[in-house]
PDB file of C-alpha atoms in Angstrom:
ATOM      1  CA  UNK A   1      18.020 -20.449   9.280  1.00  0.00           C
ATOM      2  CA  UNK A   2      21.393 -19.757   7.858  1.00  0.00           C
ATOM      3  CA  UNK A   3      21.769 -23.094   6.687  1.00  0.00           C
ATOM      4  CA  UNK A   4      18.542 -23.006   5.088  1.00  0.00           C
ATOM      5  CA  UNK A   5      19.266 -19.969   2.925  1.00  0.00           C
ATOM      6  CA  UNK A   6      22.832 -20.475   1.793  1.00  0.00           C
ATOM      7  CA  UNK A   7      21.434 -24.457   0.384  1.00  0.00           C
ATOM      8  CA  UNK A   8      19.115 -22.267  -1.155  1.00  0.00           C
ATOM      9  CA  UNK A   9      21.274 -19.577  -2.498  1.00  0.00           C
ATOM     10  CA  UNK A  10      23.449 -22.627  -3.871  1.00  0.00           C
ATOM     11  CA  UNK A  11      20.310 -23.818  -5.639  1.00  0.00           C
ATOM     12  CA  UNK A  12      20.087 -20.647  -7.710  1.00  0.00           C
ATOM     13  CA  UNK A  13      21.081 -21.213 -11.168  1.00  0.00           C
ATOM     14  CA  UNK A  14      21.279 -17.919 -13.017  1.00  0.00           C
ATOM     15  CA  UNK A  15      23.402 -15.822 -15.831  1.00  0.00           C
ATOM     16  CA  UNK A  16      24.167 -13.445 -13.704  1.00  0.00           C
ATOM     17  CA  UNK A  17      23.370 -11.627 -10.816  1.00  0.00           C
ATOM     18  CA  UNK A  18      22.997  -7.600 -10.542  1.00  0.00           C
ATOM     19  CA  UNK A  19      20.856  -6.891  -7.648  1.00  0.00           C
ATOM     20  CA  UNK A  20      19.440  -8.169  -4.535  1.00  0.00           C
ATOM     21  CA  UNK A  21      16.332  -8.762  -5.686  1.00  0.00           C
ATOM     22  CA  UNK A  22      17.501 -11.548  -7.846  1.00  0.00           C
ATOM     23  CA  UNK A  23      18.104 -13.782  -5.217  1.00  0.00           C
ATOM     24  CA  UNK A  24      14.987 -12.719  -2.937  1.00  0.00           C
ATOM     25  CA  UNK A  25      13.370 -13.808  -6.040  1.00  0.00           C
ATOM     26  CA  UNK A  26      15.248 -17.350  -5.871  1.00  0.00           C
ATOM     27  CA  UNK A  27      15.212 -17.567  -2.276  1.00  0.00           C
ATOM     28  CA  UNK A  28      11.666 -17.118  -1.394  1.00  0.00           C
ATOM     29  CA  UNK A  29       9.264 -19.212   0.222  1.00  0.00           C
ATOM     30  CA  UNK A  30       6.084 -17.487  -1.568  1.00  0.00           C
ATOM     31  CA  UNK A  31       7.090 -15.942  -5.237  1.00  0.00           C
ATOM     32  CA  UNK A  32       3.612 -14.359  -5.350  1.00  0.00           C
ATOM     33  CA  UNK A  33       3.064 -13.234  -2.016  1.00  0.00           C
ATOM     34  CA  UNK A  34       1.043 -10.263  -2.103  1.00  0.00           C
ATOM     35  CA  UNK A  35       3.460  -8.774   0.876  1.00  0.00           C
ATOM     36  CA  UNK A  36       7.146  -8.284   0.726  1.00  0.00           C
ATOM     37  CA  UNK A  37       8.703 -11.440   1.825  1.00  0.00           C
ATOM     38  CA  UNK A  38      12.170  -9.925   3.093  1.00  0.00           C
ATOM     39  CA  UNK A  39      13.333  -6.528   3.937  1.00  0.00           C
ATOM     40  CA  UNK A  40      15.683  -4.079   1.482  1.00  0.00           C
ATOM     41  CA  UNK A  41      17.715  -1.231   2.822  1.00  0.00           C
ATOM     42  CA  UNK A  42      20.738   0.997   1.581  1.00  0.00           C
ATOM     43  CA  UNK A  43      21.590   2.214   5.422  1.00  0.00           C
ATOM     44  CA  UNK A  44      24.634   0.221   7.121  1.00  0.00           C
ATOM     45  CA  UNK A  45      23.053   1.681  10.223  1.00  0.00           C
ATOM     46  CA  UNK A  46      19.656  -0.482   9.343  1.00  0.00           C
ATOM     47  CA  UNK A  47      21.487  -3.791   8.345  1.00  0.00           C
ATOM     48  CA  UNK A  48      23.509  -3.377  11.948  1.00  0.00           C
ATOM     49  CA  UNK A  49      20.217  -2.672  13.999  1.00  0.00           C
ATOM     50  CA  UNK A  50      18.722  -6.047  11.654  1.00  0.00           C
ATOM     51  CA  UNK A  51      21.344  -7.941  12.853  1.00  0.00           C
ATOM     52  CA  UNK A  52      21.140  -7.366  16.500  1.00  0.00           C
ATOM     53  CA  UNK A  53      17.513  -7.970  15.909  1.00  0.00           C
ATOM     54  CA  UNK A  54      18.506 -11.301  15.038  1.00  0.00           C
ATOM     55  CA  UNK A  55      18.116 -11.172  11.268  1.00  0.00           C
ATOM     56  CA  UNK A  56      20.398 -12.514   8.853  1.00  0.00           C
ATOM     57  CA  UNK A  57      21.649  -9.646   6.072  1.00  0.00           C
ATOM     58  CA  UNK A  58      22.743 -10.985   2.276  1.00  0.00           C
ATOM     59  CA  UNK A  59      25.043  -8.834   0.858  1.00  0.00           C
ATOM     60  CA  UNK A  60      25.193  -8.564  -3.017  1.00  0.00           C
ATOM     61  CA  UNK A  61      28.778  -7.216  -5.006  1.00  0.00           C
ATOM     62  CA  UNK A  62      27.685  -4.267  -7.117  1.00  0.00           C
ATOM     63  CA  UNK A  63      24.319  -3.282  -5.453  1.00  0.00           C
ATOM     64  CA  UNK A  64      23.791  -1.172  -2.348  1.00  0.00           C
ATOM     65  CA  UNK A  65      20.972  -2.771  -1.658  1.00  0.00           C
ATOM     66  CA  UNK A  66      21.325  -5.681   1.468  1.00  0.00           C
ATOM     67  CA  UNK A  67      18.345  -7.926   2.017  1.00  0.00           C
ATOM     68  CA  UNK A  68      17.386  -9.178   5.305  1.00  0.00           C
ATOM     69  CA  UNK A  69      15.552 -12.397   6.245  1.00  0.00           C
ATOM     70  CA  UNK A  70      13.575 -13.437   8.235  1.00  0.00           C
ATOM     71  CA  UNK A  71      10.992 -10.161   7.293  1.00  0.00           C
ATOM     72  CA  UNK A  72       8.098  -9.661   9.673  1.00  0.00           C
ATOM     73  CA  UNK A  73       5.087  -7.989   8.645  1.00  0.00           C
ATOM     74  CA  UNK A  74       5.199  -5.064  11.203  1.00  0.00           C
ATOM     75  CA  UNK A  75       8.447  -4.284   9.842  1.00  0.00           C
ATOM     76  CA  UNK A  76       6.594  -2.381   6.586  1.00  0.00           C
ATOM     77  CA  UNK A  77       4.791  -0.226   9.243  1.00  0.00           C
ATOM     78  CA  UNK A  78       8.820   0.815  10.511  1.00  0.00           C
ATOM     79  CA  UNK A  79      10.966   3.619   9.474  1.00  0.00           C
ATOM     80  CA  UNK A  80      14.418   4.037   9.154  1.00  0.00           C
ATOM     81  CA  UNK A  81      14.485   6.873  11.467  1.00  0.00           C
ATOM     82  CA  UNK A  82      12.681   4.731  13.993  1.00  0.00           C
ATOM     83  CA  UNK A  83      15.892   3.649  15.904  1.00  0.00           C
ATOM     84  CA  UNK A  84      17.058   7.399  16.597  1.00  0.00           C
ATOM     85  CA  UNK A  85      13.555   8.360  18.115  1.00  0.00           C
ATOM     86  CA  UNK A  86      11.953   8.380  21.764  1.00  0.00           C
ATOM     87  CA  UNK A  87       9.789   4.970  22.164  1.00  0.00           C
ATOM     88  CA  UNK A  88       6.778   7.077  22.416  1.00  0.00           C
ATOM     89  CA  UNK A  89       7.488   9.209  19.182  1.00  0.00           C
ATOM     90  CA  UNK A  90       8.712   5.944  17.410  1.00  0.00           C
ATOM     91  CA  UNK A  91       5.041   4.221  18.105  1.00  0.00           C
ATOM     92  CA  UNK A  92       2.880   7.081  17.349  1.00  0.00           C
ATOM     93  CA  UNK A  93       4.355   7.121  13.844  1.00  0.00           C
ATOM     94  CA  UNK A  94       3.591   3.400  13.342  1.00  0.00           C
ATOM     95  CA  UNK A  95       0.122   3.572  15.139  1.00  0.00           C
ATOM     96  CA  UNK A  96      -0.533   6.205  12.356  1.00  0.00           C
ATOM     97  CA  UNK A  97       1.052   3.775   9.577  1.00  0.00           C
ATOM     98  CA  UNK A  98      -1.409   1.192  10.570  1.00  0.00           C
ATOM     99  CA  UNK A  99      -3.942   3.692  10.460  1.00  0.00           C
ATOM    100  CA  UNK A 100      -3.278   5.024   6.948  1.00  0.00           C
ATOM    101  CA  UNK A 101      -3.027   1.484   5.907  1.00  0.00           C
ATOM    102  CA  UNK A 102      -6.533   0.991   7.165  1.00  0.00           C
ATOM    103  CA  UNK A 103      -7.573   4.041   5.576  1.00  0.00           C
ATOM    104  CA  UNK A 104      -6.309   4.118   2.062  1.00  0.00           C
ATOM    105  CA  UNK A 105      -7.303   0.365   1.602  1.00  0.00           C
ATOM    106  CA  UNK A 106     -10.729   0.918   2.352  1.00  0.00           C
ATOM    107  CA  UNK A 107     -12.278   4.341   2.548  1.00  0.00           C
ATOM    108  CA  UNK A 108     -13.508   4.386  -1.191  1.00  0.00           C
ATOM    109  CA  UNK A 109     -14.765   0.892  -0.687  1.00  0.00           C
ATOM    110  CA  UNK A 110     -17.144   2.494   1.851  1.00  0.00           C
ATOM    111  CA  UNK A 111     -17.916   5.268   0.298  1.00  0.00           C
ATOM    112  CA  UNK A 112     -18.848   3.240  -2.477  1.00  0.00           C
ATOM    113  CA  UNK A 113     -21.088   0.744  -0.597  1.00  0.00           C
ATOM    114  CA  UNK A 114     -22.685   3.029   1.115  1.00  0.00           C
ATOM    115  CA  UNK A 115     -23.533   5.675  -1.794  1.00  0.00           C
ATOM    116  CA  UNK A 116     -25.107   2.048  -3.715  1.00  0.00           C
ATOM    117  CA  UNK A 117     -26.275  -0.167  -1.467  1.00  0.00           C
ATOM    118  CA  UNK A 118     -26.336   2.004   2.214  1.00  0.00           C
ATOM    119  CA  UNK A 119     -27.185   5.328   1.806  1.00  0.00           C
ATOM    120  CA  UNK A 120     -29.453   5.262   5.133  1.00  0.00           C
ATOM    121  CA  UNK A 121     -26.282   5.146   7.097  1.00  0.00           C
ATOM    122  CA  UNK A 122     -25.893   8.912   6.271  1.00  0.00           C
ATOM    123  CA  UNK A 123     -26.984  11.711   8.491  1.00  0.00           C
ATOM    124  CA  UNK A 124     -29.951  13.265   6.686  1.00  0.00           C
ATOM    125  CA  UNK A 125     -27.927  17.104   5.927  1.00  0.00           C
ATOM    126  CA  UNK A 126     -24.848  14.996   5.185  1.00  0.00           C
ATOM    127  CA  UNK A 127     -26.708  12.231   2.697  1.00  0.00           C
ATOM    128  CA  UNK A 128     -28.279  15.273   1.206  1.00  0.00           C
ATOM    129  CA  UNK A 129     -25.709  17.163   0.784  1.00  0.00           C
ATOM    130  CA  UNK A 130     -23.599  14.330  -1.244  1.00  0.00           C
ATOM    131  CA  UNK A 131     -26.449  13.586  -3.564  1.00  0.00           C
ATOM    132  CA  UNK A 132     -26.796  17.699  -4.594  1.00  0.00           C
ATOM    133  CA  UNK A 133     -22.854  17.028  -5.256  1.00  0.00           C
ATOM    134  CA  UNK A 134     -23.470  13.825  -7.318  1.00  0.00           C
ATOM    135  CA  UNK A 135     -26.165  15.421  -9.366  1.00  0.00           C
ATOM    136  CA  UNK A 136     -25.806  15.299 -13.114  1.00  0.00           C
ATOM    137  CA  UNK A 137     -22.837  12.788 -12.979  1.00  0.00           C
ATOM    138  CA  UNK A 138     -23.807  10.319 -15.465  1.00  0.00           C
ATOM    139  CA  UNK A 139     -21.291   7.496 -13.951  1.00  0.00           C
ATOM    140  CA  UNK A 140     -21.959   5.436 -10.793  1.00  0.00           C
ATOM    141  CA  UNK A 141     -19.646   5.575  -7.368  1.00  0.00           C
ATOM    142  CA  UNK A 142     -17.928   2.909  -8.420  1.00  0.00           C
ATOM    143  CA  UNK A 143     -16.959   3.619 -11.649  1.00  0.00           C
ATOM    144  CA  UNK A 144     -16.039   7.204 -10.821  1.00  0.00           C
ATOM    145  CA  UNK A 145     -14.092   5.861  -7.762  1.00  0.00           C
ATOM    146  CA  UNK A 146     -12.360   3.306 -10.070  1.00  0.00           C
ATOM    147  CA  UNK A 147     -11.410   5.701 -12.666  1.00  0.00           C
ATOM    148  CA  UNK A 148      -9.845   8.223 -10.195  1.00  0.00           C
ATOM    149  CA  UNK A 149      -7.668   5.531  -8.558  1.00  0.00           C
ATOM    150  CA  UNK A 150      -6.029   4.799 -11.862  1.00  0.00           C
ATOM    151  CA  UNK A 151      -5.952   8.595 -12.522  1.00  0.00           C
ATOM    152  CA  UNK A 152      -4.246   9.338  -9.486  1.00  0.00           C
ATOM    153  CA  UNK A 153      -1.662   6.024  -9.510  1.00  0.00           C
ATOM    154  CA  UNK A 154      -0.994   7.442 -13.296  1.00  0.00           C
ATOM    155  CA  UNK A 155       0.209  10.768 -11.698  1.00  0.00           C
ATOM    156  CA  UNK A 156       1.945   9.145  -9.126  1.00  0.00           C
ATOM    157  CA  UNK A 157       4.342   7.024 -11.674  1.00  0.00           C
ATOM    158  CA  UNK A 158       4.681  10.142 -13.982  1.00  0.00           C
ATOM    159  CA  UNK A 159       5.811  11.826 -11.177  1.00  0.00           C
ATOM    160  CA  UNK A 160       8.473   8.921 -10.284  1.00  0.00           C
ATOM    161  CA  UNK A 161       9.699   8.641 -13.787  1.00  0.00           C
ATOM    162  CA  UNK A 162      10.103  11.814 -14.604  1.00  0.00           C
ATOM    163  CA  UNK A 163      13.237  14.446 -13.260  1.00  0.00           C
ATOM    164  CA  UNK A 164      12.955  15.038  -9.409  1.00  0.00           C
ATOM    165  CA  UNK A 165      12.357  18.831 -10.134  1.00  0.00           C
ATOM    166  CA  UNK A 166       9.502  18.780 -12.899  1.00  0.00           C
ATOM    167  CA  UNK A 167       7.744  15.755 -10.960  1.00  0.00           C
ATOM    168  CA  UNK A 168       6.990  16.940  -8.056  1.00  0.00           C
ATOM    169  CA  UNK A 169       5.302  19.867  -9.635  1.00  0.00           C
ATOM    170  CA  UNK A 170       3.349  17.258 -12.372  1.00  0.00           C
ATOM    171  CA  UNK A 171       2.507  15.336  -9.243  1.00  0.00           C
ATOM    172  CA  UNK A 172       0.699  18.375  -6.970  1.00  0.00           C
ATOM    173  CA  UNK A 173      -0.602  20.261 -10.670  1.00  0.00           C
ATOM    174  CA  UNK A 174      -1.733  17.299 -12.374  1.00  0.00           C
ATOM    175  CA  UNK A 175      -3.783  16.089  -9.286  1.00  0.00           C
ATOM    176  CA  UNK A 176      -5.327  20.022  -8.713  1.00  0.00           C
ATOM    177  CA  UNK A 177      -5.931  20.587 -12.641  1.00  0.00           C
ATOM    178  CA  UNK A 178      -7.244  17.313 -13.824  1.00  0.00           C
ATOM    179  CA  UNK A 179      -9.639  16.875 -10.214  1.00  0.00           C
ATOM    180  CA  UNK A 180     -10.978  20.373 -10.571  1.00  0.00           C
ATOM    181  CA  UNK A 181     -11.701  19.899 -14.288  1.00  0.00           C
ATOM    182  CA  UNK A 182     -13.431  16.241 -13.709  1.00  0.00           C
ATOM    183  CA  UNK A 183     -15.307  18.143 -10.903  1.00  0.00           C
ATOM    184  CA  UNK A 184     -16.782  21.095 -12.920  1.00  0.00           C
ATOM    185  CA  UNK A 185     -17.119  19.147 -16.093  1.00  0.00           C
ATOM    186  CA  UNK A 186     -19.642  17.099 -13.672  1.00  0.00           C
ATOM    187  CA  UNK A 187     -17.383  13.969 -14.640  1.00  0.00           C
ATOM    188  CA  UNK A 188     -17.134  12.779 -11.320  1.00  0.00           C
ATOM    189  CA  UNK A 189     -18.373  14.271  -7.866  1.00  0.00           C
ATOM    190  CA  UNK A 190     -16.111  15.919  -5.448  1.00  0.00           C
ATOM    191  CA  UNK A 191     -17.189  13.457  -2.631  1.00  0.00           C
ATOM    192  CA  UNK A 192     -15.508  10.685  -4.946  1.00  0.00           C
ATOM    193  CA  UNK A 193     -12.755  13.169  -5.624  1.00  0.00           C
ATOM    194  CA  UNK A 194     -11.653  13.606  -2.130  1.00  0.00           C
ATOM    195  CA  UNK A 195     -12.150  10.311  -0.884  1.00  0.00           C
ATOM    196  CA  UNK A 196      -9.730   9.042  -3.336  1.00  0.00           C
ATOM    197  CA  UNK A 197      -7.253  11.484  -2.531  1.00  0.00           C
ATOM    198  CA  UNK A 198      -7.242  10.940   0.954  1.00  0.00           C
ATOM    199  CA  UNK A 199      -6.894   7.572   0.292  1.00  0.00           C
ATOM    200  CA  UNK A 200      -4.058   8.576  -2.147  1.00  0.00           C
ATOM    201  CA  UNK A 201      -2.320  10.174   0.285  1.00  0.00           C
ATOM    202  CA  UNK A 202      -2.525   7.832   3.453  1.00  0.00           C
ATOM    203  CA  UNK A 203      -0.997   5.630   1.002  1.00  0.00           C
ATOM    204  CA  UNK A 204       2.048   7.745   0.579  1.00  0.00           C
ATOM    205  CA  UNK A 205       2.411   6.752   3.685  1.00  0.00           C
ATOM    206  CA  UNK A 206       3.356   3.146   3.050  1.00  0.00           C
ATOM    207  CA  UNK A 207       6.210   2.934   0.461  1.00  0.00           C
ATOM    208  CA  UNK A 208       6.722  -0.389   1.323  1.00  0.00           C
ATOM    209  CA  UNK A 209       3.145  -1.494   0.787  1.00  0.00           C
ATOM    210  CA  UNK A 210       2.776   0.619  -2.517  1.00  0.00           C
ATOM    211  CA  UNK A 211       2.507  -2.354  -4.812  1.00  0.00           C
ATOM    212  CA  UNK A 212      -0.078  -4.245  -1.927  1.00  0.00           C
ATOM    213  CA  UNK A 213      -2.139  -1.300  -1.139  1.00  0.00           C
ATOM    214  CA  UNK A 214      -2.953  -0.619  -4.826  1.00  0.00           C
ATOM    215  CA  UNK A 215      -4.557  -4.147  -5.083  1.00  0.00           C
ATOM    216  CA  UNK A 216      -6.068  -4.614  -2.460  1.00  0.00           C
ATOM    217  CA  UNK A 217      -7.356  -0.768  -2.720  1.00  0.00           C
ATOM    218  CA  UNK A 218      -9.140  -2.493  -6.447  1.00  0.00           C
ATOM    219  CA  UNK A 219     -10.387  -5.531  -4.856  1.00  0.00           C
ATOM    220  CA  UNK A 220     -11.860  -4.095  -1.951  1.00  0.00           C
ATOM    221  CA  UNK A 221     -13.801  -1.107  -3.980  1.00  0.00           C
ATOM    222  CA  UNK A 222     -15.162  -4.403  -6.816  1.00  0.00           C
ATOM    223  CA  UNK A 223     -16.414  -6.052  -3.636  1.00  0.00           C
ATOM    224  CA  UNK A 224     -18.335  -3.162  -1.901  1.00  0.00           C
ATOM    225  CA  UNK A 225     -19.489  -2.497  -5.649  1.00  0.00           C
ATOM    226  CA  UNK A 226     -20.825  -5.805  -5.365  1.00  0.00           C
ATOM    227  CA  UNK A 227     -22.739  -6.410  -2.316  1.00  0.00           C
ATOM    228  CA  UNK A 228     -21.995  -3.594  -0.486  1.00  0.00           C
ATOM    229  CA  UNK A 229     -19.883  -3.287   3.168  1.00  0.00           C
ATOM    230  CA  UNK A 230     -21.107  -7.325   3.260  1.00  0.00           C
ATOM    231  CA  UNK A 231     -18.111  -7.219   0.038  1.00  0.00           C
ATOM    232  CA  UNK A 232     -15.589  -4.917   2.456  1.00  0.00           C
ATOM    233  CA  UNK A 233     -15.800  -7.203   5.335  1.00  0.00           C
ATOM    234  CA  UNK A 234     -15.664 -10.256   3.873  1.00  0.00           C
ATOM    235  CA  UNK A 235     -12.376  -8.896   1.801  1.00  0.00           C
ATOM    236  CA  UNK A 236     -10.878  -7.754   5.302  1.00  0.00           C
ATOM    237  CA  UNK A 237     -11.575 -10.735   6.849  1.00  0.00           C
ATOM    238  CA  UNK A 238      -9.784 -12.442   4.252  1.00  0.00           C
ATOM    239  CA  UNK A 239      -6.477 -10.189   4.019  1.00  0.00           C
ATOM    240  CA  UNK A 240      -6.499 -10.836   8.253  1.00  0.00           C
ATOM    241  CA  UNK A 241      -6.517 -14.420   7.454  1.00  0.00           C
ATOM    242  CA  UNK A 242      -4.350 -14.185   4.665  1.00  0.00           C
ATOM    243  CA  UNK A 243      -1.576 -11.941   6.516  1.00  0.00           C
ATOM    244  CA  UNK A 244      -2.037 -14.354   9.668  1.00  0.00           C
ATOM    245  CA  UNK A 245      -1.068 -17.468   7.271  1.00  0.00           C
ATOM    246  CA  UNK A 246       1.715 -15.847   5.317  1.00  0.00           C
ATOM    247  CA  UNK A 247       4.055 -14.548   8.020  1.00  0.00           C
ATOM    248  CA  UNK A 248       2.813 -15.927  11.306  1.00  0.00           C
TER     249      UNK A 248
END
């Protein structure tokens, strides 16, 4: 494996160099892997516990950044402050990793198939209930789901680029004023509303999967919008079989 990525790291033919990422770019096996392809940390703690692990760390002059290869998929459900924990404290956080995963990729695609296409899923109060909510909302699920997604990854990159102070604050009062407003202007329905926050936040989760959970998150409502949870599972099935070919 070393071998293999310093012929490839001799392969690269570039200007110039200014961050890891350049040569992941160069370096890797799949350019438009949906999943990170190799691991990035700033901790010299991380890189030593990666090398014990048996991984092999590239070090980059003027970056802080270190990239380490061979990069397993599990390793995007790990945290940092996983090697300083009890075992048992350690796994509960990354049993409820995988489960935000599971959630924020595909709770508005059920809400959406089953508000079109299953509705007689539903407890009676509880299907009841969410049609009073939806009434007079001229959109359907799926377009009101779909429109608060991109609302709510808007706020979410506002809040990144702006100063650390004033963006948490846009983050928390531009979620709670433009929601609220949507809700009583009978734009969207507050079932739609807080299934695509939860989802929103379960993704918060999963820094490492930000750019992956936000497509798949798309794809997965179009499908249910589609044909229903027959679209969910079929796009599950595939990201299992997908994920089992790219890093097993």
């Amino acid at each position: 494996m070393v071998e293999k990525i310093k012929r490839r790291i001799g392969k690269i033919d570039i200007d110039g160099i200014l961050d890891t990422n350049y040569i992941i770019e160069q370096i890797s096996d799949n350019k438009y892997s949906l999943f990170k392809t190799s691991g990035t940390t700033e901790r010299p703690d991380v890189v030593a516990g990666k090398l014990l692990e048996g991984r092999i760390a590239i070090i980059v002059d003027g970056t802080p950044v270190v990239a380490t290869v061979p990069y397993l998929f599990s390793e995007n459900f790990q945290s940092d402050e996983d090697y300083y924990q009890n075992f048992l404290l350690g796994s509960i956080g990354r049993l409820l990793r995988y489960l935000c995963f599971f959630i924020t990729v595909s709770i508005p695609a059920v809400f959406v198939a089953i508000s079109t296409f299953h509705r007689e899923l539903l407890p009676t109060s509880f299907a009841i209930s969410v049609m009073q909510l939806r009434a007079g909302v001229p959109f359907s699920p799926f377009v009101e789901a779909l429109a608060m997604i991109l609302v709510f990854e808007i706020l979410k990159e506002a809040g990144v680029r702006t100063s650390q102070n004033l963006g948490h604050a846009l983050s928390i009062v531009g979620g709670l004023v433009v929601g609220q407003a949507a809700v009583e202007a009978r734009i969207i329905s507050a079932p739609t509303l807080i299934v695509v926050a939860l989802s929103g936040i379960a993704g918060l989760m999963l820094p490492r999967l930000k750019g992956a959970v936000f497509y798949l998150r798309l794809t997965f409502v179009v499908l249910a919008s589609l044909i229903g949870l027959y679209g969910f599972i079929s796009g599950i099935t595939v990201l299992l079989l997908y994920v089992f070919l790219e890093f097993i």
